[in-house]
CSV table of C-alpha atoms in Angstrom, one decimal:
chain,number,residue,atom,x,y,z
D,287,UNK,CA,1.9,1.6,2.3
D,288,UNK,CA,3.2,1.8,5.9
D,289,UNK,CA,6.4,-0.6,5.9
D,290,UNK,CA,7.8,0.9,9.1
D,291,UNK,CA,4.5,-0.9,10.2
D,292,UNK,CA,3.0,-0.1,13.9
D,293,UNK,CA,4.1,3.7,12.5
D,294,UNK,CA,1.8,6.1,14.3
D,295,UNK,CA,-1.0,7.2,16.1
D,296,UNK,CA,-2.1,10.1,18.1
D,297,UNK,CA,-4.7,10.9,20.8
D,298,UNK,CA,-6.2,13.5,22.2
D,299,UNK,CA,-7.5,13.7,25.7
D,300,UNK,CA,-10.6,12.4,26.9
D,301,UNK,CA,-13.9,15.0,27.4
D,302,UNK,CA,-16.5,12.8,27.4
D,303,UNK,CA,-17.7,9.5,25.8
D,304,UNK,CA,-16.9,6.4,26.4
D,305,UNK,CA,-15.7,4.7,23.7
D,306,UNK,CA,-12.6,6.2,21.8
D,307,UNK,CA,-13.2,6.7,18.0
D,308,UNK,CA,-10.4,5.7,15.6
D,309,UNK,CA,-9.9,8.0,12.6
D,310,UNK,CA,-7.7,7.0,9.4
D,311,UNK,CA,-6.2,10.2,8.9
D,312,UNK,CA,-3.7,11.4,5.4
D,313,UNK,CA,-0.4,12.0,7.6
D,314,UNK,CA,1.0,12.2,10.8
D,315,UNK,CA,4.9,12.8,11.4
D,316,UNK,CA,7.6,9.7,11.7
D,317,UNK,CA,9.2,9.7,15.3
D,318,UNK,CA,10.7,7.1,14.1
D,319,UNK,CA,13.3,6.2,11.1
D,320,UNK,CA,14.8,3.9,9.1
D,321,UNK,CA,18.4,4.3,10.0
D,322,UNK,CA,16.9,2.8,13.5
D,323,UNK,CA,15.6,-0.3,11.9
D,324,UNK,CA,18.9,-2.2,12.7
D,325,UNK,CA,19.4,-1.2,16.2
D,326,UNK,CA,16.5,-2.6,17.1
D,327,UNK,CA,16.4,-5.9,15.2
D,328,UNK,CA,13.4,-7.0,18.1
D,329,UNK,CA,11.2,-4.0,17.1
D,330,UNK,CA,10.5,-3.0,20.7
D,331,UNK,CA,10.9,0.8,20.4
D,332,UNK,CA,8.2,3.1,21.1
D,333,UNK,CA,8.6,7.2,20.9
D,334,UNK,CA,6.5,9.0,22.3
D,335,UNK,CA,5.9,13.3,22.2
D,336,UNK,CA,3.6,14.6,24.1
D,337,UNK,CA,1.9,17.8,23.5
D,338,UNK,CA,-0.2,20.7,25.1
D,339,UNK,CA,-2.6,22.0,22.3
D,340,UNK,CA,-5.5,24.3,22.0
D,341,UNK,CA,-7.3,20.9,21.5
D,342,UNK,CA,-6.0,19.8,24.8
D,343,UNK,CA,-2.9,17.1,25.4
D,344,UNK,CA,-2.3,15.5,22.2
D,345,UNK,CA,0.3,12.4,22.5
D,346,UNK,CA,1.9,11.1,19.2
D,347,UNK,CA,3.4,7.7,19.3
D,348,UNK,CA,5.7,5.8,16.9
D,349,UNK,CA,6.2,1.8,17.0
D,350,UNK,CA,7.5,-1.0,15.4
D,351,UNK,CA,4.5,-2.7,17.2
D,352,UNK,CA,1.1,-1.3,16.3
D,353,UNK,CA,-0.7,-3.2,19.2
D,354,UNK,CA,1.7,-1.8,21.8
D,355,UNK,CA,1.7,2.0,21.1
D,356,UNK,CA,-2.3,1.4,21.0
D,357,UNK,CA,-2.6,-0.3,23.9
D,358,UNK,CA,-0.4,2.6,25.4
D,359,UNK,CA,-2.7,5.4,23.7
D,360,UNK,CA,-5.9,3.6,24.6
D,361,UNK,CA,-4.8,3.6,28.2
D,362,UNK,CA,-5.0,7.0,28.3
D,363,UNK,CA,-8.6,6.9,27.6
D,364,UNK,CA,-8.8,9.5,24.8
D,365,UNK,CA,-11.3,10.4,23.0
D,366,UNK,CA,-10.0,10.0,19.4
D,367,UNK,CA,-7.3,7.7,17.9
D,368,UNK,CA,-5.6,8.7,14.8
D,369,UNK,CA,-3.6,6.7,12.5
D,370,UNK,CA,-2.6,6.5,9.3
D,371,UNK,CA,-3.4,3.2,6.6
D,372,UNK,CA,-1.0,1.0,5.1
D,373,UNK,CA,-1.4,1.5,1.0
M,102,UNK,CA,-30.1,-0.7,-5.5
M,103,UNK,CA,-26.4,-0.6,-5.6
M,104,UNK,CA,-23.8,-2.5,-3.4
M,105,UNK,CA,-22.8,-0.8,0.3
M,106,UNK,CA,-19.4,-1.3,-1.0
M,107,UNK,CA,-20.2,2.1,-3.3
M,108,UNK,CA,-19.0,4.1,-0.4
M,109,UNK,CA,-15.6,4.9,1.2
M,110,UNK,CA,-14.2,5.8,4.6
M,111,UNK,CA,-11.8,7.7,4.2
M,112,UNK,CA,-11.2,10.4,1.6
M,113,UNK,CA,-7.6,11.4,0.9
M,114,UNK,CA,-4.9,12.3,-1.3
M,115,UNK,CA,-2.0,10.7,-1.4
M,116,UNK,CA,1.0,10.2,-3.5
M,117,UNK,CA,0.5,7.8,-5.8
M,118,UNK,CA,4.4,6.5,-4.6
M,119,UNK,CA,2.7,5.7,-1.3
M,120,UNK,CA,0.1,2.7,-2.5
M,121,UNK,CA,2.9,2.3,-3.7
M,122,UNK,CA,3.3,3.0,-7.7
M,123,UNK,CA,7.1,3.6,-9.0
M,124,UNK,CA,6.5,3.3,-12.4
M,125,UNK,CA,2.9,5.0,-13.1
M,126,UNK,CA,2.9,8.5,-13.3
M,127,UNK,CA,5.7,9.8,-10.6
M,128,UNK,CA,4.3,12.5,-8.3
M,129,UNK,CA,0.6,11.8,-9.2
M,130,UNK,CA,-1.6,12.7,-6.3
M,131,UNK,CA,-4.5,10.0,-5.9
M,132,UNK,CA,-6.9,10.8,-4.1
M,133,UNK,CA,-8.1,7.5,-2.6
M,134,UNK,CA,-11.2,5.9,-1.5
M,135,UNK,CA,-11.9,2.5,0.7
M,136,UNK,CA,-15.3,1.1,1.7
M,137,UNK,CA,-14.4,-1.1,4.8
M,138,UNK,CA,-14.0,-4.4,3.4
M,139,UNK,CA,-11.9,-7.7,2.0
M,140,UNK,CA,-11.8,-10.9,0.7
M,141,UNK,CA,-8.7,-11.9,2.7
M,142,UNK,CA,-8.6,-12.4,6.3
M,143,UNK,CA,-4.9,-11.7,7.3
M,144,UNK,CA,-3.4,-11.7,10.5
M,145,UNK,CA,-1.3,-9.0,10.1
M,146,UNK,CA,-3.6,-6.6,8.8
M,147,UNK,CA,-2.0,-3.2,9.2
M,148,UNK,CA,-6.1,-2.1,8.5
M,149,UNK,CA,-7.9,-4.4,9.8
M,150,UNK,CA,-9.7,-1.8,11.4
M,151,UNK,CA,-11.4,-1.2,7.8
M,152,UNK,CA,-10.6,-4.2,5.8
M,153,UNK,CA,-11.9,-6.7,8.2
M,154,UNK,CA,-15.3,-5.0,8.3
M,155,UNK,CA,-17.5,-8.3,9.0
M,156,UNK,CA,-15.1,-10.6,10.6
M,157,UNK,CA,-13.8,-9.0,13.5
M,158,UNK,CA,-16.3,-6.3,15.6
M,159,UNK,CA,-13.4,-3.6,16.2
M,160,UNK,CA,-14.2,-2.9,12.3
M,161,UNK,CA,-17.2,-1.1,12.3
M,162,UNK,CA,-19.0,0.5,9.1
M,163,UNK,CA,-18.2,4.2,8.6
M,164,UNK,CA,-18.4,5.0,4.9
M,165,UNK,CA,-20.7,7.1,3.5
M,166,UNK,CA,-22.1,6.9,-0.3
M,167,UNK,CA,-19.7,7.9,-3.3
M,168,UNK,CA,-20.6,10.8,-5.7
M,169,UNK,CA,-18.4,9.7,-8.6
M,170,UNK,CA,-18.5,13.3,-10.1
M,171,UNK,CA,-17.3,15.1,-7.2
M,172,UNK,CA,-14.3,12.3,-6.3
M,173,UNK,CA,-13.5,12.8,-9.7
M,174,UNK,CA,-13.7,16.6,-10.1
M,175,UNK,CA,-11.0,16.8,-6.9
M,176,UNK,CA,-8.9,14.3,-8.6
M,177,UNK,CA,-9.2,16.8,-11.9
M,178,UNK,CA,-8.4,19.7,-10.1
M,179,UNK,CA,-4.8,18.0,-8.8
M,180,UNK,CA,-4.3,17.0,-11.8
M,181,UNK,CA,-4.8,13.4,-10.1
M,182,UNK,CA,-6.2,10.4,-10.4
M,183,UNK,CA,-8.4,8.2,-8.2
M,184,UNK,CA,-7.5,5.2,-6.5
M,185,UNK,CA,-9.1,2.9,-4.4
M,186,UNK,CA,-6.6,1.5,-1.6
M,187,UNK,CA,-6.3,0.2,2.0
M,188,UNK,CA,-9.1,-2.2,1.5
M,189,UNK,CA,-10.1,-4.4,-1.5
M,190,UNK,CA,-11.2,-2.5,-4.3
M,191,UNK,CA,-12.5,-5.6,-6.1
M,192,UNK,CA,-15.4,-5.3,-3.7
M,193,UNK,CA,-16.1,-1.8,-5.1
M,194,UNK,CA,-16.3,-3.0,-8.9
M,195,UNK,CA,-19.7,-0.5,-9.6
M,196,UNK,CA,-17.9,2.4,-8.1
M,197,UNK,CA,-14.8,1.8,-9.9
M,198,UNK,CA,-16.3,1.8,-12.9
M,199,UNK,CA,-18.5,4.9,-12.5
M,200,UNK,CA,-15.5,6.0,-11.9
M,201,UNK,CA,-13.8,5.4,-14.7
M,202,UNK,CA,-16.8,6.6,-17.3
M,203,UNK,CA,-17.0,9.9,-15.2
M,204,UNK,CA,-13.4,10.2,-15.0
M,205,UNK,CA,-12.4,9.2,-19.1
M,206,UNK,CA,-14.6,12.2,-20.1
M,207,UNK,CA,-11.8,14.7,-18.6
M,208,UNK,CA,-8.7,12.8,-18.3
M,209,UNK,CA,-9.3,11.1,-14.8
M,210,UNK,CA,-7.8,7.5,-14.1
M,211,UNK,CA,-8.7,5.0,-12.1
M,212,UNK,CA,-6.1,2.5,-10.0
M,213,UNK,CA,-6.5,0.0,-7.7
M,214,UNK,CA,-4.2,-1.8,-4.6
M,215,UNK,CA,-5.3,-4.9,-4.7
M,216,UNK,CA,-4.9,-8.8,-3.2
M,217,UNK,CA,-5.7,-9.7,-6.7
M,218,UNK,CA,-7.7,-12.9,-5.8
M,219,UNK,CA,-10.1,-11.9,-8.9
M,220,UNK,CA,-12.0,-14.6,-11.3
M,221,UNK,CA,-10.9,-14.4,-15.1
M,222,UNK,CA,-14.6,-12.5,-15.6
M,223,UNK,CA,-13.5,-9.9,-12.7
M,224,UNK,CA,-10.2,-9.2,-14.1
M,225,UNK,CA,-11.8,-9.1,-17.6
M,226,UNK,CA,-14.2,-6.4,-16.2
M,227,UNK,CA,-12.3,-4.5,-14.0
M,228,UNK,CA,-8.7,-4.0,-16.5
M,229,UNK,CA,-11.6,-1.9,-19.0
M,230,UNK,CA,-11.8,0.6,-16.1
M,231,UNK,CA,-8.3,0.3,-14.4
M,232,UNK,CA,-5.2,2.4,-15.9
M,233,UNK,CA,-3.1,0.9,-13.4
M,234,UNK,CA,-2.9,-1.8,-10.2
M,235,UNK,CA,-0.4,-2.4,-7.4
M,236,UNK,CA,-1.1,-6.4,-6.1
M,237,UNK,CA,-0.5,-8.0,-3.6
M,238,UNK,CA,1.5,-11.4,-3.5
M,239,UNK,CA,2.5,-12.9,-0.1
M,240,UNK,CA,3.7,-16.4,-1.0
M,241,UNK,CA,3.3,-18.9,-3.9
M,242,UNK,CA,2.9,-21.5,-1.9
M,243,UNK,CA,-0.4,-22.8,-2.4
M,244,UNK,CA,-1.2,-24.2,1.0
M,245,UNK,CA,0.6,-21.0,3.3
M,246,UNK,CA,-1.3,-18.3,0.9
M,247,UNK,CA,-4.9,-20.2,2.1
M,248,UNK,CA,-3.8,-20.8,5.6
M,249,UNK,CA,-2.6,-17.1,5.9
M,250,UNK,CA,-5.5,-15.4,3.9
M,251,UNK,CA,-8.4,-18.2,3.0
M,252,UNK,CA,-8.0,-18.0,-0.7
M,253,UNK,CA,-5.7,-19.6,-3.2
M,254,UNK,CA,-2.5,-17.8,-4.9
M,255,UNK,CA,-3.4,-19.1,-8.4
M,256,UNK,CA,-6.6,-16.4,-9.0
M,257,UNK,CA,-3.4,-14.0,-7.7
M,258,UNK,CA,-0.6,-14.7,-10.2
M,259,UNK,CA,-3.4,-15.1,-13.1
M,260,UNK,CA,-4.9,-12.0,-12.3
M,261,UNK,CA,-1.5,-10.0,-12.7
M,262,UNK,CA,-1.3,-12.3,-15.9
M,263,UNK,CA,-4.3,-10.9,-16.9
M,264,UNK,CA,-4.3,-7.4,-16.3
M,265,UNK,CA,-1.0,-7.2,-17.8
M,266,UNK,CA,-2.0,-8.9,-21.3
M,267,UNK,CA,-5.0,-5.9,-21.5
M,268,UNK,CA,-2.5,-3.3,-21.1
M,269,UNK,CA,-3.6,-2.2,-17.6
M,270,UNK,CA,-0.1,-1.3,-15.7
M,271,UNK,CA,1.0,-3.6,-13.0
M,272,UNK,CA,2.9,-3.5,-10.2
M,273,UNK,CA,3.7,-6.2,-7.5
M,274,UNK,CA,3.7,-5.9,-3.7
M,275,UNK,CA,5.6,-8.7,-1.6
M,276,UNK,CA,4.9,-8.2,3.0
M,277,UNK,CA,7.9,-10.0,4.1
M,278,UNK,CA,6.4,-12.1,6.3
M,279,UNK,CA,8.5,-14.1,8.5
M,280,UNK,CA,7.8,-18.2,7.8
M,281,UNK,CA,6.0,-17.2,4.7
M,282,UNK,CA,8.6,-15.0,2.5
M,283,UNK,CA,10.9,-16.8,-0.2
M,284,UNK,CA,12.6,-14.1,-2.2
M,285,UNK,CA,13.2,-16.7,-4.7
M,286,UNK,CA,10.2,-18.2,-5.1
M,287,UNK,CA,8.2,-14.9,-5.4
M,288,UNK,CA,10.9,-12.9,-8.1
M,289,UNK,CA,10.4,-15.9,-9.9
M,290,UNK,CA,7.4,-16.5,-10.1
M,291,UNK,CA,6.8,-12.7,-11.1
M,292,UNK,CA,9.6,-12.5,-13.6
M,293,UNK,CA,8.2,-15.4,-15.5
M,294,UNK,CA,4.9,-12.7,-16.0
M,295,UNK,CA,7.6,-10.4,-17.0
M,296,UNK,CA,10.7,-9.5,-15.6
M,297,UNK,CA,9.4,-5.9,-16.2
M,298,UNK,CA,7.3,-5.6,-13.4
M,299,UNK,CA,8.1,-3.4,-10.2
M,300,UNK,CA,8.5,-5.3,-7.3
M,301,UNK,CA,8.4,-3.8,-3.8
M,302,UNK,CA,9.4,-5.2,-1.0
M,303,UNK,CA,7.4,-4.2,2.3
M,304,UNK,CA,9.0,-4.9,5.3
M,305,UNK,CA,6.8,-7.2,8.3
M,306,UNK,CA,6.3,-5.0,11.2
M,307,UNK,CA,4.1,-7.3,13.9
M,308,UNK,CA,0.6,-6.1,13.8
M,309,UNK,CA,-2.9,-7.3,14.6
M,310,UNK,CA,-3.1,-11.0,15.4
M,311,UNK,CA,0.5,-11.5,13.8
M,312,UNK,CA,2.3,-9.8,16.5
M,313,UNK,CA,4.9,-11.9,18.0
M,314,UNK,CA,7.8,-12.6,15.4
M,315,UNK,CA,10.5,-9.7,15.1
M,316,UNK,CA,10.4,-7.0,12.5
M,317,UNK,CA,12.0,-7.3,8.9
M,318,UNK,CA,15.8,-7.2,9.5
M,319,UNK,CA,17.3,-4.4,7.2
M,320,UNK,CA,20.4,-7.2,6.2
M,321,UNK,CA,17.2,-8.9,5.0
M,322,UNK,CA,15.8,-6.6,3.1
M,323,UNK,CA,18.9,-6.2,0.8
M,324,UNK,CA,19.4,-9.5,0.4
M,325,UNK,CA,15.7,-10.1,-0.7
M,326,UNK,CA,16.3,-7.0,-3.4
M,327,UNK,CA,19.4,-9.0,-4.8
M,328,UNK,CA,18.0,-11.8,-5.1
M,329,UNK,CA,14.8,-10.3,-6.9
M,330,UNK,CA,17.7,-8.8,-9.2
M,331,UNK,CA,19.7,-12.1,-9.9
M,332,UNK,CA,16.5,-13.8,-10.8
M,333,UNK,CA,16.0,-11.2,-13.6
M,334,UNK,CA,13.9,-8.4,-12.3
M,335,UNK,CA,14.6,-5.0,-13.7
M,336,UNK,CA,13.0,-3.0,-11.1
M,337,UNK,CA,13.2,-3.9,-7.3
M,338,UNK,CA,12.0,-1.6,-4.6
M,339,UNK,CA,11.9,-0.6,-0.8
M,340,UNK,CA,10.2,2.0,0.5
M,341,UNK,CA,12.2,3.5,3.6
M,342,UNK,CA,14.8,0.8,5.1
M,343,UNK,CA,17.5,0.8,2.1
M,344,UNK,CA,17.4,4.6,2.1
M,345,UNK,CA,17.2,6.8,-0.8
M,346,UNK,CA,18.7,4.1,-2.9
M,347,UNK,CA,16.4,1.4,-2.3
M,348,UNK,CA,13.2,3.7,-3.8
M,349,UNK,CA,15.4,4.9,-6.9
M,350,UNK,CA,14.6,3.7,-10.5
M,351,UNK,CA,18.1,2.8,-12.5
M,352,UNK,CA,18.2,1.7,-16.0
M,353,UNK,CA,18.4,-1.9,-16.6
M,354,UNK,CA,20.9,-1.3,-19.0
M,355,UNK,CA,23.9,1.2,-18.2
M,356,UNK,CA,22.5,1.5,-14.3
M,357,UNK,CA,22.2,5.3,-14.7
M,358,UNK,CA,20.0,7.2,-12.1
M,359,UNK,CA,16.7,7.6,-13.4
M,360,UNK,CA,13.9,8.7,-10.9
M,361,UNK,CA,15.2,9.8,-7.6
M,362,UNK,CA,12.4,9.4,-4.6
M,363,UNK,CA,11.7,10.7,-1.2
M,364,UNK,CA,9.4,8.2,1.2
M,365,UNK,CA,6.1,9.3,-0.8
M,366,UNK,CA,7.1,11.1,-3.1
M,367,UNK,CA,9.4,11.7,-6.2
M,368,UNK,CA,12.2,14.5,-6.6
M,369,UNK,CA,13.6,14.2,-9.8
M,370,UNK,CA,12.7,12.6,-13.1
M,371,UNK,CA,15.4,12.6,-15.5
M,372,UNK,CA,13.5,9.8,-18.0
M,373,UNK,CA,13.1,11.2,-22.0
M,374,UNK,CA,9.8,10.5,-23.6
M,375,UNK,CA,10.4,7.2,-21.2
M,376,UNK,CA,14.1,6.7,-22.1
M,377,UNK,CA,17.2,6.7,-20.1
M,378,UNK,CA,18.5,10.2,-21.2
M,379,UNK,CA,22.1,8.4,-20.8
M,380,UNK,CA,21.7,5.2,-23.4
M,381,UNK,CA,18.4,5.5,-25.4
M,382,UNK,CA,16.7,2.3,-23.4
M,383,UNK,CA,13.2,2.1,-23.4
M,384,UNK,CA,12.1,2.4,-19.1
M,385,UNK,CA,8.8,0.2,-19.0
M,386,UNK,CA,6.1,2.2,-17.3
M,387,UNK,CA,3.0,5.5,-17.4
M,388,UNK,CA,5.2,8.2,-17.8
């Protein structure tokens, strides 16, 4: 169960391919939390951290709005998508 | 021959809290199965990456075929169980109960999160494998349940009927979504089941083709829980925008603190053979 809903994804930069892969993955950290719910009764907040990893540039995200941090992440091109399932 | 649906996606373990369970085991790790897949078509599918496999083209098969013994020989190892989640498990009725046969032999349980749109036959089959099952009920409306997921609410509220009477454990899960959700309605219609049921309370966040309304307000969210209590249910629960208090268990009778909970998982369990240690009453539940 994901009730803080768009919750999160992260990506990791593009090095070949051209279609980014989603994986459901166990866990990935809140950058968001609930004591923020009420200040942002719209749900337009998006976190983002951004990273420099022996992988390469990993970008975590955290939304109220699942659509808008992906369409942020997939902008980015990368080759992977993680994100975690509701239930 | 056996149904493409004997296959998952993902394999993980979880805390049992997470599907979510309050009131089945308490710090259980599940580790948990999907084959993409359901018979609902929401629009605001948190997974519709998975679940809507066959409707919509961005869900695209991944799974790969089940071996019962080894999903259930990880679930031994942790102590676990196994539950199949995120999509519908009804579509995975051979693997669940391979499952279950492998899993009886050394202690291993089986649980499903479901939608619960099940025939009487499906439910009869299914509750001889299941220990436990978390269900889905969005509305009771009749006509907003079809428009919102192409299937009736009656199969629903019979099916938690159903599993209930043949002692499988239930628990109910409400998506608050906006237009759609009537406290009322819902505790009602659950507490005349019986009021002993779990409840939880998820809270809309816009997502998939349901993305313009605003998120659950948290003013909302509490009133929804009292009203769940004033219609008579014991045991009303929100995951993460009440705060600690919101995921705690508190007996029905004298209100003491019972289970203490984290987001996903549980940090102290005071219950006695299934008792409030503080009056003697009897806490409904898999301890």
């Amino acid at each position: 169960m994901i009730p803080a809903g768009a919750r999160i994804a992260a990506a990791r930069s593009k090095d070949g391919g051209d279609v980014t892969e989603y994986r459901f993955v166990e866990n990935l950290p809140d950058l968001i939390h609930p004591e923020e719910y009420a200040k942002h009764p719209e749900g337009k907040l998006v976190r983002l951290r951004i990273s420099v990893t022996p992988q390469g540039v990993e970008v975590l995200g955290d939304a109220f709005r699942p659509e808008v941090l992906e369409k942020i992440l997939s902008s980015l091109q990368p080759e992977q998508i993680e994100q975690m399932l509701c239930g | 021959m056996e149904t493409a649906t004997y296959a998952t996606s993902v394999l993980h373990q979880d805390a049992v809290e997470r599907k979510p369970f309050y009131h089945y085991r308490p710090g259980t790790i599940a580790v948990s199965l999907a084959a993409p897949g359901c018979s609902f078509r929401c629009d605001y599918c948190v997974n519709f990456r998975i679940s809507q496999f066959g409707r919509d083209g961005a869900a695209v098969w991944t799974a790969k075929e089940v071996d019962p013994w080894a999903v259930v020989e990880r679930a031994r190892k942790l102590n676990g169980c196994v539950a199949l989640s995120y999509t519908e498990p009804s579509l995975a009725i051979e693997l669940t109960h391979d499952l279950a046969r492998v899993g009886r032999a050394v202690g291993v349980e089986v649980i499903w999160k479901t939608n619960g749109f099940l025939t009487p036959a499906a439910v009869e089959s299914a509750a001889q494998a299941l220990a436990a099952v978390n269900i889905d009920v969005k509305t009771v409306n009749r006509r907003a349940h079809r428009r919102l997921t192409g299937g009736d609410v009656r199969p629903v509220l019979d099916a938690i009927e159903g599993f209930r009477d043949r002692d499988v454990w239930v628990e109910v899960s409400t998506p608050m979504i906006p237009g759609l959700f009537d406290a009322r309605e819902i505790a009602e219609a659950i507490a005349e089941i019986d009021p002993a049921i779990p409840w939880h309370l998820l809270r809309y966040t816009p997502a998939y083709r349901m993305n313009q309304l605003a998120p659950t307000a948290p003013q909302e969210i509490a009133d929804a829980v009292a009203v769940g209590r004033a219609v008579g249910l014991k045991y009303v629960y929100v995951e993460r925008a009440l705060g600690a208090e919101g995921r705690s268990t508190c007996c029905p009778r004298c209100r003491g603190l019972l289970i203490e909970r984290g987001v996903w998982s549980t940090r102290e369990n005071r219950l006695d053979s299934g008792r409030c240690p503080y009056c003697g009453c009897e806490i409904e539940g898999r301890w």
